[in-house]
XYZ file of C-alpha atoms in Angstrom:
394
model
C -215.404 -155.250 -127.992
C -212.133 -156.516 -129.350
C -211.947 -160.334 -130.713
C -211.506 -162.835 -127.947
C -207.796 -163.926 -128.083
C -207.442 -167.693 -129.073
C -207.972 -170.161 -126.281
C -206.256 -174.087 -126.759
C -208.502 -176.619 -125.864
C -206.998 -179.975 -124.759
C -210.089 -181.960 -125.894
C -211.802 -182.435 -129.334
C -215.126 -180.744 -129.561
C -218.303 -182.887 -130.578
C -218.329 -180.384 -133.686
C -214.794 -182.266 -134.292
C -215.514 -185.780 -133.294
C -218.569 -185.812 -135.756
C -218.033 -186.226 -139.770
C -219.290 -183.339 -141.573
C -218.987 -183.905 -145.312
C -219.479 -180.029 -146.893
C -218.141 -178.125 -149.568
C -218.823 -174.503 -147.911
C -220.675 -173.198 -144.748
C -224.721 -169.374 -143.928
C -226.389 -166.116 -144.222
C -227.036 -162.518 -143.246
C -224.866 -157.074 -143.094
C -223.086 -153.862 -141.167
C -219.636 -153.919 -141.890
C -217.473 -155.119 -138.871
C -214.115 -153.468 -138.492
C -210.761 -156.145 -138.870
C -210.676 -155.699 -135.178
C -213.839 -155.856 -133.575
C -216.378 -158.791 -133.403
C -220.275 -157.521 -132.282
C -221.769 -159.896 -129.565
C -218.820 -162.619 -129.865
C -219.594 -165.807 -128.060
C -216.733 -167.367 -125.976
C -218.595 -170.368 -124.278
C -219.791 -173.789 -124.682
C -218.373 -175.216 -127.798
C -220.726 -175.099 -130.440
C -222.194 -178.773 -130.822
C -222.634 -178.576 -134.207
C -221.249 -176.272 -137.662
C -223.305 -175.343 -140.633
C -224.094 -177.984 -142.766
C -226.132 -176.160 -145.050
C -223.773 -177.628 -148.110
C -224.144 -181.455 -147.393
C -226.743 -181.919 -149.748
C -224.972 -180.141 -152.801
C -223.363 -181.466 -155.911
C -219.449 -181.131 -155.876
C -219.272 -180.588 -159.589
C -218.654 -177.401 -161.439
C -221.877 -176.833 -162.960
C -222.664 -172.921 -162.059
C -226.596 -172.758 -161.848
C -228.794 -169.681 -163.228
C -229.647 -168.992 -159.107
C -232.385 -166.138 -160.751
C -234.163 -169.300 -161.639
C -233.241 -171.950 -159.036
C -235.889 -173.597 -157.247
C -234.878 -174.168 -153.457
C -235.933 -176.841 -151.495
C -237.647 -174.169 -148.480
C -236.674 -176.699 -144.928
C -239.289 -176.949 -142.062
C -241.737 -174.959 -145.278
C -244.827 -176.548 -143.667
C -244.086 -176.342 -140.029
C -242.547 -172.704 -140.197
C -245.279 -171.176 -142.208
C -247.426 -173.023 -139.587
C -245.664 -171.529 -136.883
C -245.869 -168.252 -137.857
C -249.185 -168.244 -138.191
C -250.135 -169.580 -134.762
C -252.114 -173.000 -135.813
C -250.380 -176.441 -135.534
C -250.807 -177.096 -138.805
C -251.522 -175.997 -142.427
C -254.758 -177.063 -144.257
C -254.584 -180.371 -146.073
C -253.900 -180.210 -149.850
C -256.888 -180.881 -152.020
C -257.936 -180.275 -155.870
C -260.256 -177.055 -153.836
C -258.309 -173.805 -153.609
C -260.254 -172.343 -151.226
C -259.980 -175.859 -148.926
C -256.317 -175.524 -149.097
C -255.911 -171.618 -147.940
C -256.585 -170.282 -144.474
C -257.239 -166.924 -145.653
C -256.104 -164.856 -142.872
C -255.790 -161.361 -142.579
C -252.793 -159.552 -140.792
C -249.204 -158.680 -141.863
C -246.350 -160.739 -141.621
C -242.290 -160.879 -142.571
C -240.282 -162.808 -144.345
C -236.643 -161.847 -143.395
C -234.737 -163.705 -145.247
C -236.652 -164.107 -148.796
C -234.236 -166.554 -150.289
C -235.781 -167.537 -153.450
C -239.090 -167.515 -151.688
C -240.410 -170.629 -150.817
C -241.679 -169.692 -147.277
C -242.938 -166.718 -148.481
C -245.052 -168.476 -151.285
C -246.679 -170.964 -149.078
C -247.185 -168.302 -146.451
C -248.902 -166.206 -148.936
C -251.558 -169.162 -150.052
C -253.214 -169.008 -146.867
C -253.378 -165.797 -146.600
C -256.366 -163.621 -147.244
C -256.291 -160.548 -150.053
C -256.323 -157.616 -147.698
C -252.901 -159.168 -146.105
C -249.578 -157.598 -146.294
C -246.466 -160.290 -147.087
C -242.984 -157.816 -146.328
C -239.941 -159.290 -147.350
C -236.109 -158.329 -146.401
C -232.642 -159.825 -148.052
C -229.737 -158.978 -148.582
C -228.930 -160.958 -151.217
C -229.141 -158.947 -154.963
C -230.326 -161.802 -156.824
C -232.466 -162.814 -154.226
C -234.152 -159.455 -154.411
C -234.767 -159.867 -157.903
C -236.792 -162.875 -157.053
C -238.720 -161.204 -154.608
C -239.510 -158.402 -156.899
C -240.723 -160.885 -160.195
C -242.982 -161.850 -156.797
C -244.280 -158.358 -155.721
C -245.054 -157.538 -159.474
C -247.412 -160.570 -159.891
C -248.641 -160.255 -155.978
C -249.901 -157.107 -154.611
C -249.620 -158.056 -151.345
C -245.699 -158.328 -151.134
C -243.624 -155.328 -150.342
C -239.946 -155.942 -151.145
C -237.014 -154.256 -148.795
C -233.609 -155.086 -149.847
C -231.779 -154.594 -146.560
C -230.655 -156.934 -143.812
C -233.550 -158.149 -140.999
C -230.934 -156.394 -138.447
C -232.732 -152.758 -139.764
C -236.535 -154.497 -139.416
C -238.095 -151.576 -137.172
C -236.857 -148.916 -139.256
C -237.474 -150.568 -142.120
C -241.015 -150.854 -141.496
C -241.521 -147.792 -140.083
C -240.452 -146.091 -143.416
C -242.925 -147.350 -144.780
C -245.918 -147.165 -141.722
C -245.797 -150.604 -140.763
C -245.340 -150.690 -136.647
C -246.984 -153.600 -135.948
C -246.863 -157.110 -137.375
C -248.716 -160.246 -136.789
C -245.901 -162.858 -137.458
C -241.831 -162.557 -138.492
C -239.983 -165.692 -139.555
C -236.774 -166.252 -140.322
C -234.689 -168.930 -142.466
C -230.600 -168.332 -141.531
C -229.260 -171.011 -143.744
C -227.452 -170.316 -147.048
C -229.272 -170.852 -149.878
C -228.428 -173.668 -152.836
C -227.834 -170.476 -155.660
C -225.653 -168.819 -153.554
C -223.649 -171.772 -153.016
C -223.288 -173.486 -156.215
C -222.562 -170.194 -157.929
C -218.610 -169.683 -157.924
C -218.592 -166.529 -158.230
C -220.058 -165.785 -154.746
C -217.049 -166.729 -152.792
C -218.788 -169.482 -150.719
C -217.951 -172.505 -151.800
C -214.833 -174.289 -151.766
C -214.994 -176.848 -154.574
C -215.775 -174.227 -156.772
C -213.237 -171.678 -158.311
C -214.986 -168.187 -157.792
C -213.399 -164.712 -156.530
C -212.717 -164.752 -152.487
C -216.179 -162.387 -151.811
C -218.262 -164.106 -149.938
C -220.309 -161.171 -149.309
C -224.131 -161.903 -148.821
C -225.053 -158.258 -150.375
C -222.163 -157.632 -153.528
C -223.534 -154.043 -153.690
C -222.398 -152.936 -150.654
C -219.678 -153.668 -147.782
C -215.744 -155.428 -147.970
C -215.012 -158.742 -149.475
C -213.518 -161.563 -147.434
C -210.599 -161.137 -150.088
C -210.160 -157.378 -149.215
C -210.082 -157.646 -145.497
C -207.647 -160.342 -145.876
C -204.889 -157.684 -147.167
C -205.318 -155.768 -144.248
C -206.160 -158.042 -141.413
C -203.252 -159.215 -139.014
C -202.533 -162.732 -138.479
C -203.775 -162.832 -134.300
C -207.093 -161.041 -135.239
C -207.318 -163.692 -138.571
C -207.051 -166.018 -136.234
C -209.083 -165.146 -132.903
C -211.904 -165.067 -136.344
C -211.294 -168.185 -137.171
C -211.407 -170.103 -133.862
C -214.417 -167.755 -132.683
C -216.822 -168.403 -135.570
C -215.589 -171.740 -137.388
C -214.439 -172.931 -133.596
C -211.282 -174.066 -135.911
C -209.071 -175.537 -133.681
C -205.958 -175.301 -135.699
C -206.760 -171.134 -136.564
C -203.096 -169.331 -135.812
C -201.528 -172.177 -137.801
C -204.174 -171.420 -140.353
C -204.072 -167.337 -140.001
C -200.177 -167.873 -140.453
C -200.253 -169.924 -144.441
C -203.085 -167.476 -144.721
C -201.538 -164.063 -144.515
C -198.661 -165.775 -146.767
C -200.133 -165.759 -149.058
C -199.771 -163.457 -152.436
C -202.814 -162.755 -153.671
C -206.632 -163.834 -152.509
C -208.102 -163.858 -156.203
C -209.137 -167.473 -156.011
C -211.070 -169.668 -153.526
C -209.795 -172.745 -154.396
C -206.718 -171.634 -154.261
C -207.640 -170.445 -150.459
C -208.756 -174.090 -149.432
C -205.463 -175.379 -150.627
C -203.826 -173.338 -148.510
C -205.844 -173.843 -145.382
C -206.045 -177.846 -146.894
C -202.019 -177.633 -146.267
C -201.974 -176.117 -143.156
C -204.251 -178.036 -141.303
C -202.794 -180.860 -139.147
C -205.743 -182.841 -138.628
C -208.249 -183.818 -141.054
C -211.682 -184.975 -140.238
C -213.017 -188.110 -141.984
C -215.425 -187.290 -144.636
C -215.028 -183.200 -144.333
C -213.349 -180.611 -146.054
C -209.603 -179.007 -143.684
C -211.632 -175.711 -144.896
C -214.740 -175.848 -143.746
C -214.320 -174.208 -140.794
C -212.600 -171.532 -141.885
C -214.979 -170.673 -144.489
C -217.919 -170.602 -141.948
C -215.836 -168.792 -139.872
C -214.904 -165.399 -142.468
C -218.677 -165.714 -143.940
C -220.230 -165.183 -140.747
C -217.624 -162.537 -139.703
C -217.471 -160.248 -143.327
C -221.346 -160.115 -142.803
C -221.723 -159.512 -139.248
C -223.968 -163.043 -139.414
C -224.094 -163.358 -135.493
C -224.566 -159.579 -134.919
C -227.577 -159.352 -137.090
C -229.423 -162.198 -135.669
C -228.883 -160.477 -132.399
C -230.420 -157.441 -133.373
C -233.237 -158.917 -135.796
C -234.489 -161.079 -132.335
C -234.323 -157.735 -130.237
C -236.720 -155.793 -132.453
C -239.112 -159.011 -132.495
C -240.073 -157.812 -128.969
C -241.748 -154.193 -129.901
C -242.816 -154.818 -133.432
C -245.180 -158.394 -132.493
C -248.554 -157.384 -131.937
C -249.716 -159.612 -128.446
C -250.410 -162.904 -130.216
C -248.048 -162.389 -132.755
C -245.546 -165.073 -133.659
C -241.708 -165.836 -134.319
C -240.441 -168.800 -135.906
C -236.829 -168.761 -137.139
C -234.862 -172.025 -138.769
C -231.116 -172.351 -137.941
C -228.664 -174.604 -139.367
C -225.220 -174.065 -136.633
C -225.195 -173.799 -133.015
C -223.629 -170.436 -133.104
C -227.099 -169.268 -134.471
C -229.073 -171.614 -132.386
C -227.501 -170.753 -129.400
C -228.393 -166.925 -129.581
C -232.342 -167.492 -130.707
C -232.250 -170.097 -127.455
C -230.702 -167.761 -124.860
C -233.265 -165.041 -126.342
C -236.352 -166.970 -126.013
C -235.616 -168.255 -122.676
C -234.587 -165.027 -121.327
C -237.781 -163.281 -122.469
C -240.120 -166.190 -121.888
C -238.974 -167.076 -117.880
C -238.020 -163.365 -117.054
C -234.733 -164.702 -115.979
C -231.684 -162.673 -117.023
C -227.927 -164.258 -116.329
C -227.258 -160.984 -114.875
C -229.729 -161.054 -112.300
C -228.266 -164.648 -111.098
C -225.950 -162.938 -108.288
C -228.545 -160.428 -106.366
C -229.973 -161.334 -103.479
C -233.107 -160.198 -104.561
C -233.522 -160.402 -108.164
C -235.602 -157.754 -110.083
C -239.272 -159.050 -111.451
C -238.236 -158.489 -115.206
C -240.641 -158.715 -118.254
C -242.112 -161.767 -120.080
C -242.324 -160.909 -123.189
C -242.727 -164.575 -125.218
C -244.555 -167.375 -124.040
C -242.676 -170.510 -123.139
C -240.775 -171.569 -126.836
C -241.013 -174.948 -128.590
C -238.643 -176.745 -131.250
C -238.707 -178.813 -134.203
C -236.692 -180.301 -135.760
C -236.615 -181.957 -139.780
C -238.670 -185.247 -140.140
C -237.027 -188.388 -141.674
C -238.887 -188.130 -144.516
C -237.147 -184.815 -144.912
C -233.690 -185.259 -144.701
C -233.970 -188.163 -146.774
C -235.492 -186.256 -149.451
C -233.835 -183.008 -148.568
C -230.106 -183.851 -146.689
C -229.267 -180.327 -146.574
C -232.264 -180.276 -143.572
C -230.456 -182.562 -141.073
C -229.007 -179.395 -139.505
C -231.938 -177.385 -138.802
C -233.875 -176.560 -136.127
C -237.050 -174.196 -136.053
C -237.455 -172.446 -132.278
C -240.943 -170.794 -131.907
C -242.557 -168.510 -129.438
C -245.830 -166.527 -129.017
C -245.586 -162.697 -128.337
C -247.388 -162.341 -124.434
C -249.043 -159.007 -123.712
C -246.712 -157.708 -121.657
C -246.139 -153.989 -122.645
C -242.302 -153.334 -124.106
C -240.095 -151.760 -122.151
C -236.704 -150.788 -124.423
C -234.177 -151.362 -121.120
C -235.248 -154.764 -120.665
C -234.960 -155.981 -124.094
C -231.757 -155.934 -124.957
């Protein structure tokens, strides 16, 4: 469908009555064309944008992200959740105390630098399969130091938007748990080079996969100003995006992403306490140049066939865009109620294909440790026996 033209609203947003101190916005890959936006959201304002960066140094330090250690939010309640008990056995100087030992295959898909996945794979037993999907190179590296010391973990560098055909290649039909993490990770941000980040000089990329796909910096040189800015207001819900789009596309060159936030830093009318003119914008050609919001849509559609009854979905997400989608989902497939169905007189029995979802959120003790958490929210659900039927899952 084409973008959704820009729509004026005559009131602030909360997302612009809140402070959001950041220094970037993210996470997963198809290439979307400069005029076309896959499953595009028009309604409801989104309550809150990504925050993922709130937590991260400003200064120029570039990190060695092969080596980073993240800080894994919601570790112990998603790997929890994904397994289907409330809660993970209590540490304790016995190894086989602190390990459930279960049997089963599960995914990780969005590896990171693997701190789900590690925690995950202590409780699991030896005949258990860990697969794990990212798009990220680096990332994949990670994963792959991983799958040489663990036999259990199969790495697949791809987005979780291919996750059925994925693990069909490789005779996996079946799983007994998926779990995702959306948020950006700490490397990818402090790294300059990426393209994320805003108080750090890098090239304008911002590509979650570098081997593949177009930079944010290449579709600039092509894109028009009205689709620049029907981008920006639809994804970074960037209230001031034609005046944006306009000091945008006058630009000369798109080499440098500081450079890019001055720009945007100039054209923007109305600065929020405590945030960064560009943060929106950012958010807003990240989660376009990598089809973010597309992906997710497609990752929570294959949950439905590949969960085995029983099987469970936990996925974190740090922006209401996100949050919205794996909410809408959950409900829709746990009530049997489809928004399309509202109208009829008599409205079609569909499918229930998750039982009724829960939500947590980061403790206190969290985000004090941990401020990049405040954001997040994990949404669970158990797969329900009901049989899959491909025209009611979409």
């Amino acid at each position: 469908m084409s973008v959704p033209k820009y729509k004026p609203k005559s009131k602030l947003t909360s997302s612009d009555t809140k402070a959001n101190p950041s220094s970037t916005t993210g996470t997963p890959e198809s290439m979307v064309s400069s005029s076309s936006i896959k499953n595009a959201s028009t309604k409801a304002p989104a309550q809150q944008l990504d925050q993922t960066t709130q937590a991260f140094s400003q200064s120029d330090t570039v990190v060695d992200d092969s080596s980073f250690v993240h800080d894994a939010v919601l570790l112990q309640e998603t790997v929890a959740a994904v397994l289907g008990v409330k809660s993970l056995p209590k540490q304790t100087d016995n190894d086989d105390q602190n390990s459930l030992q279960l049997s089963g295959i599960y995914v990780d898909a969005t590896f990171g630098r693997g701190g789900h996945s590690r925690l995950l794979l202590s409780q699991l037993a030896d005949d258990a399969q860990l697969i794990v999907f990212d798009k990220d190179p680096t990332a994949i590296s990670v994963a792959r130091k991983l799958a040489s010391e663990d036999s259990r973990v199969h790495v697949i560098h791809d987005s979780f938007a291919t996750l059925t055909d994925s693990l069909a290649a490789i005779g996996i039909m079946e799983v007994d748990g998926l779990m995702a993490d959306l948020g950006i990770s700490s490397p990818q941000i402090d790294d300059g080079s990426r393209g994320f980040s805003f108080m750090r000089d890098g090239a304008v990329d911002m590509r979650m996969d570098t081997s593949r796909g177009q930079s944010v910096a290449e579709w600039l040189e092509q894109v028009d100003d009205e689709t620049l800015a029907n981008v920006l207001y639809e994804f970074g819900e960037e209230r001031h995006s034609r005046r944006i789009a306009r000091a945008i596309k006058q630009m000369d060159s798109y080499k440098s992403t500081l450079e890019l936030a001055e720009v945007i830093k100039v054209a923007h009318p109305n600065w929020q306490r405590g945030k960064h003119p560009a943060t929106q914008s950012f958010q807003a050609m990240r989660i376009f140049i990598n089809n973010e919001l597309g992906d997710v849509d497609d990752f929570l559609v294959q949950s439905i066939p590949i969960l085995k009854t029983g099987g469970q979905l936990a996925v974190i997400s740090f922006h209401s865009l996100e949050d919205r989608r794996i909410k809408q989902f959950l409900q829709r497939h746990s009530k049997g109620q489809y928004p399309e169905d509202e109208n009829l007189p008599m409205p079609p029995k569909r499918p229930r294909y998750f039982s009724k979802p829960k939500r947590i959120g980061p403790s206190k003790a969290e985000t004090s440790q941990n401020p990049r958490a405040r954001s997040a929210w994990l949404r669970m659900a158990t797969r329900t026996d009901t049989a899959y039927q491909q025209t009611d899952a979409s």
